[in-house]
Amino acid sequence: MNVLVINCGSSSLKYQLINTDSEEVLAKGLCERIGIDGGMHTYQKGGSDKKKTDVEMPDHTKAVSLVLEALTDPDDGVIDSLSSIDAVGHRIVHGGEKFSASVLIDDEVLKAIEECNDLAPLHNPANLIGVNSCRELMPEVPMVAVFDTAFHQTMPQKAYLYGIPYKYYRKYKVRRYGFHGTSHEYVAKRTAEFLGKDIKDMKIIVCHLGNGASVSAVKEGICVDTSMGLTPLEGLIMGTRSGDLDPAILDYIADKENLTLKEILTILNKKSGVLGLSDGTSSDFRDLNEAAAAGNELAAGALETYAYRVAKYIGAYAAAMNGVDAITFTAGVGENNVAAREQICSYLTYLGTELDKEKNSVRGEETVISKDGSKVRLLVIPTDEEMSIARQTVALC
Ligand code: AMP
């Protein structure tokens, strides 16, 4: 089957066309600045160089039609006609409590997704626009919604409830949902497969460390806790997001700086994390590594604070599962940042982990980075959310 995987943001659209029999990525690309002047389409046929085209895209339907034109182009395309697209898999950020698994999209499902818009006002409406544009242009093709929150729906109540009046959960569903679920699920499964074990016999901690970052505890194949909450702001210190903090800080800063709650939330989402901690040096870990090496103490401190927070979550989740067999690193930082992994693992020896520094000098490869005989295995498993969405799409079509 050929599955088109779509990840639609408010002004961007990322896509991959995957042959799910061979698991080959036939083509992929990105439409940027949709609805804004200066639109750009980057297209890459499997194995070829990227081709960038300046093109205005007043709306998402125009972007999808450009994608379909590129995929079927007689010179650069990878399929003869649209009938070669057998299904479309859409990444949807928030499925609320309604969706604990991927679903085939119909009008009823679309309505239920729309009802979750309140929970992810920046993401879900954009995701839905992507679905509607694809349905308009490919009305006969089956489409599947794959939710970022679905994998975490197995969390027990003690993990997902906040210590606030229960009525806010009853009335507004205020609770922990968790995100990056497609990645956590994929990486936990690959961890067990890679170690040749049955996931049902394992306790795994997955550290998805990218620009956004989250940790999850996966016991016997089921997610029992995760660090992101009602929104992706909770948990780890991230590129630009604060992660956990004392909620009273909001009122304190609002008062001192004469800011509204919304303005403070923007600061917590966009100007905090390692960017904020390093006093604006960078949100990118490569820049921070360089700055720290060049003697920038705030950059070094930001990296240290970041690693300490990850290690604390790993400790918490080892406690939540009463043990851990494997700790796996994934996403941009987790897959590539040797120094960050070493810094995090320096806190974990009490669990019986032994990092092998030589094996740890790896980037973007599936591998074990702990010493032979380490009681708890440490791994790097590159995430592949698109492949996971494609597989889940096939399973439902
Ligand atoms: P993601 O959101 O998963 O794309 O991850 C983005 C983050 O990964 C950025 O902070 C990058 O600095 C970091 N990253 C990517 N490649 C490397 C690398 N080779 N070394 C260090 N950090 C990296």
Short mmCIF file of C-alpha atoms and ligand atoms in Angstrom, two decimals:
data_model
loop_
_atom_site.label_atom_id
_atom_site.label_comp_id
_atom_site.label_asym_id
_atom_site.label_seq_id
_atom_site.Cartn_x
_atom_site.Cartn_y
_atom_site.Cartn_z
CA MET A 1 0.00 0.00 0.00
CA ASN A 2 1.04 3.63 -0.55
CA VAL A 3 0.17 5.77 2.46
CA LEU A 4 0.41 9.54 2.48
CA VAL A 5 1.26 10.74 5.98
CA ILE A 6 0.21 14.31 6.73
CA ASN A 7 1.28 16.46 9.67
CA CYS A 8 -0.53 19.74 9.31
CA GLY A 9 0.25 22.83 11.39
CA SER A 10 -1.37 26.24 11.29
CA SER A 11 0.95 27.55 8.55
CA SER A 12 2.86 24.42 7.53
CA LEU A 13 2.26 20.94 6.17
CA LYS A 14 4.80 18.13 6.46
CA TYR A 15 4.24 14.96 4.45
CA GLN A 16 5.72 11.61 3.47
CA LEU A 17 4.53 9.09 0.92
CA ILE A 18 5.43 5.65 2.24
CA ASN A 19 5.20 2.28 0.55
CA THR A 20 4.16 0.24 3.54
CA ASP A 21 5.05 -3.12 1.99
CA SER A 22 8.73 -2.24 1.61
CA GLU A 23 8.57 0.54 4.26
CA GLU A 24 10.31 2.76 1.75
CA VAL A 25 9.81 6.53 1.91
CA LEU A 26 9.01 7.29 -1.75
CA ALA A 27 8.99 11.08 -1.27
CA LYS A 28 8.67 13.65 1.45
CA GLY A 29 8.36 17.37 1.79
CA LEU A 30 7.26 20.46 3.59
CA CYS A 31 4.97 23.36 2.67
CA GLU A 32 5.79 26.46 4.71
CA ARG A 33 4.13 29.85 5.18
CA ILE A 34 0.67 28.69 4.18
CA GLY A 35 -1.66 31.69 4.27
CA ILE A 36 1.34 34.04 4.63
CA ASP A 37 3.36 35.81 1.92
CA GLY A 38 6.57 34.07 0.85
CA GLY A 39 5.33 30.47 0.72
CA MET A 40 7.83 27.70 0.01
CA HIS A 41 7.47 24.04 -0.97
CA THR A 42 10.40 21.71 -0.32
CA TYR A 43 10.09 18.36 -2.07
CA GLN A 44 12.44 15.40 -1.92
CA LYS A 45 12.07 12.26 -3.95
CA GLY A 46 13.55 9.30 -2.03
CA GLY A 47 17.35 9.48 -2.28
CA SER A 48 17.41 12.62 -4.48
CA ASP A 49 18.34 16.18 -3.62
CA LYS A 50 15.76 18.52 -2.11
CA LYS A 51 13.93 20.76 -4.55
CA LYS A 52 12.72 24.10 -3.21
CA THR A 53 10.02 26.11 -4.98
CA ASP A 54 8.75 29.55 -4.01
CA VAL A 55 5.00 29.35 -4.32
CA GLU A 56 2.13 31.20 -2.69
CA MET A 57 -0.29 28.98 -0.78
CA PRO A 58 -3.30 31.02 0.32
CA ASP A 59 -4.78 28.02 2.14
CA HIS A 60 -4.12 24.37 3.06
CA THR A 61 -6.16 23.03 0.15
CA LYS A 62 -3.73 24.77 -2.20
CA ALA A 63 -0.82 23.23 -0.28
CA VAL A 64 -2.31 19.72 -0.51
CA SER A 65 -2.95 20.17 -4.24
CA LEU A 66 0.70 21.19 -4.71
CA VAL A 67 1.82 18.10 -2.82
CA LEU A 68 -0.37 15.88 -5.02
CA GLU A 69 0.96 17.58 -8.17
CA ALA A 70 4.56 17.03 -7.03
CA LEU A 71 3.94 13.36 -6.21
CA THR A 72 2.39 12.73 -9.66
CA ASP A 73 4.75 14.99 -11.65
CA PRO A 74 5.94 13.16 -14.82
CA ASP A 75 9.62 14.05 -14.13
CA ASP A 76 10.03 14.31 -10.38
CA GLY A 77 6.97 12.40 -9.18
CA VAL A 78 6.92 8.93 -7.66
CA ILE A 79 3.43 7.72 -8.64
CA ASP A 80 1.52 7.76 -11.95
CA SER A 81 -1.76 9.06 -10.62
CA LEU A 82 -3.65 9.87 -7.45
CA SER A 83 -5.27 6.44 -7.57
CA SER A 84 -1.89 5.09 -6.38
CA ILE A 85 -2.45 6.71 -2.98
CA ASP A 86 -4.31 4.00 -1.06
CA ALA A 87 -4.81 5.81 2.23
CA VAL A 88 -3.91 8.95 4.15
CA GLY A 89 -2.74 8.98 7.78
CA HIS A 90 -3.16 12.25 9.65
CA ARG A 91 -1.31 13.24 12.78
CA ILE A 92 -3.83 14.75 15.21
CA VAL A 93 -2.42 16.33 18.35
CA HIS A 94 -5.29 15.99 20.82
CA GLY A 95 -7.83 13.19 21.05
CA GLY A 96 -8.92 14.04 24.60
CA GLU A 97 -10.47 11.09 26.44
CA LYS A 98 -12.46 10.14 23.36
CA PHE A 99 -9.66 8.45 21.45
CA SER A 100 -7.42 5.81 22.96
CA ALA A 101 -6.40 4.46 19.56
CA SER A 102 -6.20 5.49 15.94
CA VAL A 103 -9.50 5.58 14.01
CA LEU A 104 -10.79 5.62 10.47
CA ILE A 105 -12.07 9.14 9.80
CA ASP A 106 -15.75 9.76 9.10
CA ASP A 107 -18.03 12.73 9.81
CA GLU A 108 -18.73 11.55 13.35
CA VAL A 109 -15.01 11.20 14.12
CA LEU A 110 -14.34 14.66 12.70
CA LYS A 111 -17.01 16.10 14.99
CA ALA A 112 -15.48 14.33 18.00
CA ILE A 113 -12.01 15.67 17.12
CA GLU A 114 -13.48 19.14 16.80
CA GLU A 115 -14.84 18.78 20.32
CA CYS A 116 -11.22 18.40 21.52
CA ASN A 117 -10.18 21.70 19.91
CA ASP A 118 -10.49 23.53 23.23
CA LEU A 119 -7.75 21.33 24.66
CA ALA A 120 -5.27 22.13 21.85
CA PRO A 121 -6.43 25.38 20.25
CA LEU A 122 -3.15 25.94 18.40
CA HIS A 123 -2.91 22.45 16.94
CA ASN A 124 -6.20 20.60 16.50
CA PRO A 125 -7.97 23.14 14.28
CA ALA A 126 -4.92 23.14 11.97
CA ASN A 127 -4.86 19.33 11.93
CA LEU A 128 -8.54 19.31 10.97
CA ILE A 129 -7.98 21.79 8.16
CA GLY A 130 -5.43 19.32 6.76
CA VAL A 131 -7.96 16.48 6.96
CA ASN A 132 -10.66 18.52 5.25
CA SER A 133 -8.34 19.67 2.45
CA CYS A 134 -7.32 16.06 1.76
CA ARG A 135 -10.94 14.89 1.82
CA GLU A 136 -11.84 17.63 -0.65
CA LEU A 137 -9.14 16.57 -3.10
CA MET A 138 -9.27 12.81 -2.51
CA PRO A 139 -12.87 12.09 -1.50
CA GLU A 140 -12.65 8.34 -2.15
CA VAL A 141 -9.41 7.68 -0.26
CA PRO A 142 -9.74 6.26 3.29
CA MET A 143 -8.18 8.46 5.97
CA VAL A 144 -7.01 7.61 9.46
CA ALA A 145 -6.49 9.88 12.48
CA VAL A 146 -3.48 9.02 14.66
CA PHE A 147 -3.49 10.90 17.95
CA ASP A 148 -0.49 12.17 19.92
CA THR A 149 -2.42 11.57 23.12
CA ALA A 150 -3.84 8.08 22.41
CA PHE A 151 -0.99 5.92 23.69
CA HIS A 152 -1.14 7.66 27.08
CA GLN A 153 -4.85 6.99 27.61
CA THR A 154 -3.97 3.81 29.52
CA MET A 155 -2.56 5.84 32.43
CA PRO A 156 -4.31 5.08 35.72
CA GLN A 157 -6.29 7.80 37.43
CA LYS A 158 -3.59 8.33 40.06
CA ALA A 159 -1.21 9.34 37.26
CA TYR A 160 -3.54 11.55 35.29
CA LEU A 161 -5.42 13.50 37.98
CA TYR A 162 -4.01 16.77 39.30
CA GLY A 163 -4.33 17.70 42.96
CA ILE A 164 -7.03 20.29 42.30
CA PRO A 165 -10.82 20.19 42.94
CA TYR A 166 -12.27 17.15 41.18
CA LYS A 167 -15.03 19.27 39.65
CA TYR A 168 -12.52 20.70 37.16
CA TYR A 169 -11.92 17.23 35.84
CA ARG A 170 -15.65 16.44 35.87
CA LYS A 171 -16.66 19.71 34.21
CA TYR A 172 -13.75 20.46 31.89
CA LYS A 173 -11.69 17.26 31.73
CA VAL A 174 -8.67 18.99 33.24
CA ARG A 175 -6.18 16.12 33.58
CA ARG A 176 -2.84 14.85 32.29
CA TYR A 177 -3.09 13.68 28.67
CA GLY A 178 0.54 13.50 27.53
CA PHE A 179 1.88 13.98 24.01
CA HIS A 180 4.43 12.46 21.60
CA GLY A 181 2.42 9.23 22.08
CA THR A 182 3.17 7.91 18.60
CA SER A 183 6.88 8.26 19.31
CA HIS A 184 6.74 6.76 22.82
CA GLU A 185 4.78 3.76 21.55
CA TYR A 186 7.05 3.18 18.55
CA VAL A 187 10.26 3.52 20.57
CA ALA A 188 9.06 1.31 23.44
CA LYS A 189 8.12 -1.44 20.95
CA ARG A 190 11.45 -1.13 19.10
CA THR A 191 13.31 -1.26 22.42
CA ALA A 192 11.77 -4.64 23.25
CA GLU A 193 12.24 -5.94 19.69
CA PHE A 194 15.85 -4.75 19.58
CA LEU A 195 16.63 -6.52 22.85
CA GLY A 196 14.82 -9.64 21.64
CA LYS A 197 12.35 -9.49 24.52
CA ASP A 198 8.60 -9.55 24.89
CA ILE A 199 7.42 -6.03 25.74
CA LYS A 200 4.88 -7.65 28.11
CA ASP A 201 7.82 -8.69 30.33
CA MET A 202 9.46 -5.26 30.38
CA LYS A 203 9.51 -1.95 32.24
CA ILE A 204 10.77 0.72 29.85
CA ILE A 205 11.39 4.43 30.29
CA VAL A 206 11.34 6.34 26.99
CA CYS A 207 13.03 9.76 26.92
CA HIS A 208 11.80 11.67 23.85
CA LEU A 209 14.25 14.58 23.92
CA GLY A 210 13.71 16.94 21.03
CA ASN A 211 12.88 20.60 20.93
CA GLY A 212 9.73 19.51 22.74
CA ALA A 213 10.57 16.78 25.24
CA SER A 214 8.77 14.21 27.36
CA VAL A 215 9.44 11.03 29.32
CA SER A 216 7.09 8.08 29.63
CA ALA A 217 6.89 4.98 31.78
CA VAL A 218 5.85 1.92 29.77
CA LYS A 219 5.06 -1.15 31.84
CA GLU A 220 4.24 -4.40 30.05
CA GLY A 221 3.65 -2.45 26.84
CA ILE A 222 1.22 -0.03 28.45
CA CYS A 223 1.86 3.62 29.26
CA VAL A 224 1.47 4.17 33.01
CA ASP A 225 2.74 7.74 33.27
CA THR A 226 4.13 10.56 31.17
CA SER A 227 5.60 13.97 31.85
CA MET A 228 3.53 16.26 29.62
CA GLY A 229 0.14 17.24 30.97
CA LEU A 230 -3.06 18.93 29.89
CA THR A 231 -0.80 20.74 27.41
CA PRO A 232 2.76 20.09 26.22
CA LEU A 233 4.08 22.72 28.67
CA GLU A 234 4.46 20.43 31.67
CA GLY A 235 7.36 18.20 32.60
CA LEU A 236 10.90 18.50 31.31
CA ILE A 237 12.77 21.71 30.61
CA MET A 238 12.59 21.96 26.81
CA GLY A 239 14.05 24.10 24.03
CA THR A 240 11.80 27.07 24.79
CA ARG A 241 9.23 25.63 27.26
CA SER A 242 9.66 25.85 31.01
CA GLY A 243 8.28 22.44 32.01
CA ASP A 244 7.29 22.07 35.68
CA LEU A 245 7.20 25.09 37.94
CA ASP A 246 5.42 26.41 41.00
CA PRO A 247 2.09 27.73 39.63
CA ALA A 248 2.29 30.69 42.05
CA ILE A 249 5.19 32.02 39.95
CA LEU A 250 2.66 33.12 37.32
CA ASP A 251 0.90 35.55 39.63
CA TYR A 252 4.19 36.71 41.15
CA ILE A 253 5.74 37.63 37.79
CA ALA A 254 2.44 39.06 36.49
CA ASP A 255 2.43 41.41 39.45
CA LYS A 256 6.08 42.44 39.21
CA GLU A 257 6.14 42.91 35.43
CA ASN A 258 2.56 44.03 34.88
CA LEU A 259 1.84 41.19 32.49
CA THR A 260 -1.35 39.28 31.73
CA LEU A 261 -1.67 35.55 32.29
CA LYS A 262 -1.68 35.01 28.52
CA GLU A 263 1.55 36.99 28.16
CA ILE A 264 3.20 34.92 30.86
CA LEU A 265 2.06 31.69 29.22
CA THR A 266 3.65 32.89 25.98
CA ILE A 267 6.91 33.46 27.89
CA LEU A 268 6.66 29.98 29.43
CA ASN A 269 6.05 28.42 26.01
CA LYS A 270 8.37 30.43 23.80
CA LYS A 271 11.05 32.17 25.84
CA SER A 272 11.81 29.72 28.62
CA GLY A 273 13.47 26.29 28.72
CA VAL A 274 17.17 26.17 27.86
CA LEU A 275 16.71 29.33 25.76
CA GLY A 276 15.54 31.26 28.82
CA LEU A 277 17.99 29.63 31.21
CA SER A 278 20.92 30.50 28.93
CA ASP A 279 19.72 34.13 28.91
CA GLY A 280 18.69 33.90 25.26
CA THR A 281 21.82 32.15 23.92
CA SER A 282 19.88 29.47 22.00
CA SER A 283 17.17 26.85 22.20
CA ASP A 284 19.29 24.57 20.02
CA PHE A 285 21.45 22.08 21.89
CA ARG A 286 24.24 22.23 19.30
CA ASP A 287 24.62 25.98 19.90
CA LEU A 288 24.47 25.47 23.65
CA ASN A 289 27.17 22.79 23.53
CA GLU A 290 29.40 25.13 21.56
CA ALA A 291 28.69 28.10 23.80
CA ALA A 292 29.34 26.02 26.92
CA ALA A 293 32.63 24.76 25.46
CA ALA A 294 33.59 28.37 24.76
CA GLY A 295 33.08 29.26 28.41
CA ASN A 296 29.47 30.53 28.46
CA GLU A 297 28.53 29.60 32.03
CA LEU A 298 24.81 30.19 31.62
CA ALA A 299 24.75 27.86 28.60
CA ALA A 300 26.61 25.22 30.62
CA GLY A 301 24.20 25.76 33.50
CA ALA A 302 21.18 25.40 31.20
CA LEU A 303 22.48 22.04 29.95
CA GLU A 304 23.14 20.89 33.50
CA THR A 305 19.67 21.92 34.70
CA TYR A 306 18.12 20.21 31.67
CA ALA A 307 19.92 16.91 32.33
CA TYR A 308 19.11 17.03 36.05
CA ARG A 309 15.38 17.36 35.29
CA VAL A 310 15.43 14.41 32.88
CA ALA A 311 17.25 12.30 35.48
CA LYS A 312 14.69 13.21 38.15
CA TYR A 313 11.85 12.06 35.89
CA ILE A 314 13.64 8.79 35.17
CA GLY A 315 13.97 8.25 38.92
CA ALA A 316 10.29 9.02 39.43
CA TYR A 317 9.22 6.58 36.73
CA ALA A 318 11.49 3.83 37.99
CA ALA A 319 9.62 4.29 41.29
CA ALA A 320 6.23 4.38 39.53
CA MET A 321 6.96 0.99 37.91
CA ASN A 322 8.88 -0.38 40.90
CA GLY A 323 11.88 -0.97 38.67
CA VAL A 324 13.13 -0.48 35.16
CA ASP A 325 14.72 -2.79 32.58
CA ALA A 326 15.59 -0.34 29.83
CA ILE A 327 15.96 3.42 29.41
CA THR A 328 15.79 4.58 25.79
CA PHE A 329 16.78 7.93 24.31
CA THR A 330 15.14 9.27 21.17
CA ALA A 331 14.40 12.45 19.10
CA GLY A 332 16.92 15.17 18.11
CA VAL A 333 18.78 15.48 21.41
CA GLY A 334 18.23 11.90 22.58
CA GLU A 335 19.48 10.42 19.30
CA ASN A 336 22.38 12.79 18.64
CA ASN A 337 23.59 14.58 21.72
CA VAL A 338 26.28 12.37 23.19
CA ALA A 339 27.12 14.84 25.97
CA ALA A 340 23.49 15.23 27.11
CA ARG A 341 23.07 11.44 27.34
CA GLU A 342 26.28 11.14 29.35
CA GLN A 343 25.21 13.93 31.68
CA ILE A 344 21.78 12.34 32.27
CA CYS A 345 23.21 8.86 32.77
CA SER A 346 25.68 10.15 35.37
CA TYR A 347 22.72 10.35 37.79
CA LEU A 348 21.45 6.85 37.11
CA THR A 349 24.15 4.47 38.35
CA TYR A 350 22.14 3.75 41.54
CA LEU A 351 19.58 2.00 39.30
CA GLY A 352 22.25 -0.39 38.04
CA THR A 353 22.99 1.37 34.76
CA GLU A 354 26.51 1.41 33.37
CA LEU A 355 27.00 3.72 30.40
CA ASP A 356 29.66 2.59 27.92
CA LYS A 357 31.27 5.88 26.84
CA GLU A 358 32.57 4.41 23.62
CA LYS A 359 29.23 2.93 22.62
CA ASN A 360 27.60 6.22 23.61
CA SER A 361 29.57 8.12 20.96
CA VAL A 362 26.85 7.26 18.45
CA ARG A 363 24.39 9.45 16.54
CA GLY A 364 21.02 8.48 15.12
CA GLU A 365 21.51 4.70 15.21
CA GLU A 366 19.60 1.92 16.95
CA THR A 367 22.04 0.65 19.52
CA VAL A 368 22.68 -0.31 23.13
CA ILE A 369 24.91 2.25 24.87
CA SER A 370 25.28 0.50 28.22
CA LYS A 371 28.12 -1.88 29.10
CA ASP A 372 27.60 -5.60 28.65
CA GLY A 373 26.17 -6.85 31.92
CA SER A 374 24.57 -3.50 32.86
CA LYS A 375 21.54 -4.43 35.00
CA VAL A 376 19.44 -1.76 33.31
CA ARG A 377 20.03 -1.43 29.57
CA LEU A 378 20.53 2.02 28.03
CA LEU A 379 19.61 2.43 24.37
CA VAL A 380 19.34 4.90 21.52
CA ILE A 381 16.39 4.22 19.20
CA PRO A 382 15.69 6.82 16.48
CA THR A 383 12.01 7.63 16.46
CA ASP A 384 9.97 7.39 13.26
CA GLU A 385 6.56 8.90 13.84
CA GLU A 386 5.67 8.93 10.13
CA MET A 387 6.36 5.21 9.74
CA SER A 388 4.32 4.51 12.84
CA ILE A 389 1.41 6.60 11.48
CA ALA A 390 1.67 4.75 8.14
CA ARG A 391 1.60 1.35 9.86
CA GLN A 392 -1.38 2.30 11.99
CA THR A 393 -3.15 3.62 8.88
CA VAL A 394 -2.64 0.32 7.05
CA ALA A 395 -3.93 -1.60 10.04
CA LEU A 396 -7.26 0.24 9.81
CA CYS A 397 -7.73 0.31 6.00
P1 AMP B 1 13.74 17.50 17.28
O1 AMP B 1 12.69 18.42 17.85
O2 AMP B 1 13.51 16.07 17.62
O3 AMP B 1 14.00 17.73 15.83
O4 AMP B 1 15.13 17.89 18.03
C1 AMP B 1 15.72 19.14 17.86
C2 AMP B 1 16.89 19.27 18.85
O5 AMP B 1 17.84 18.21 18.59
C3 AMP B 1 17.67 20.58 18.70
O6 AMP B 1 17.86 21.18 19.96
C4 AMP B 1 19.01 20.14 18.16
O7 AMP B 1 20.04 20.94 18.64
C5 AMP B 1 19.16 18.74 18.68
N1 AMP B 1 20.13 18.03 17.83
C6 AMP B 1 19.93 17.58 16.58
N2 AMP B 1 21.08 17.05 16.09
C7 AMP B 1 22.02 17.20 17.05
C8 AMP B 1 23.42 16.86 17.18
N3 AMP B 1 24.06 16.26 16.17
N4 AMP B 1 24.04 17.14 18.33
C9 AMP B 1 23.39 17.75 19.33
N5 AMP B 1 22.09 18.09 19.31
C10 AMP B 1 21.41 17.82 18.18
#
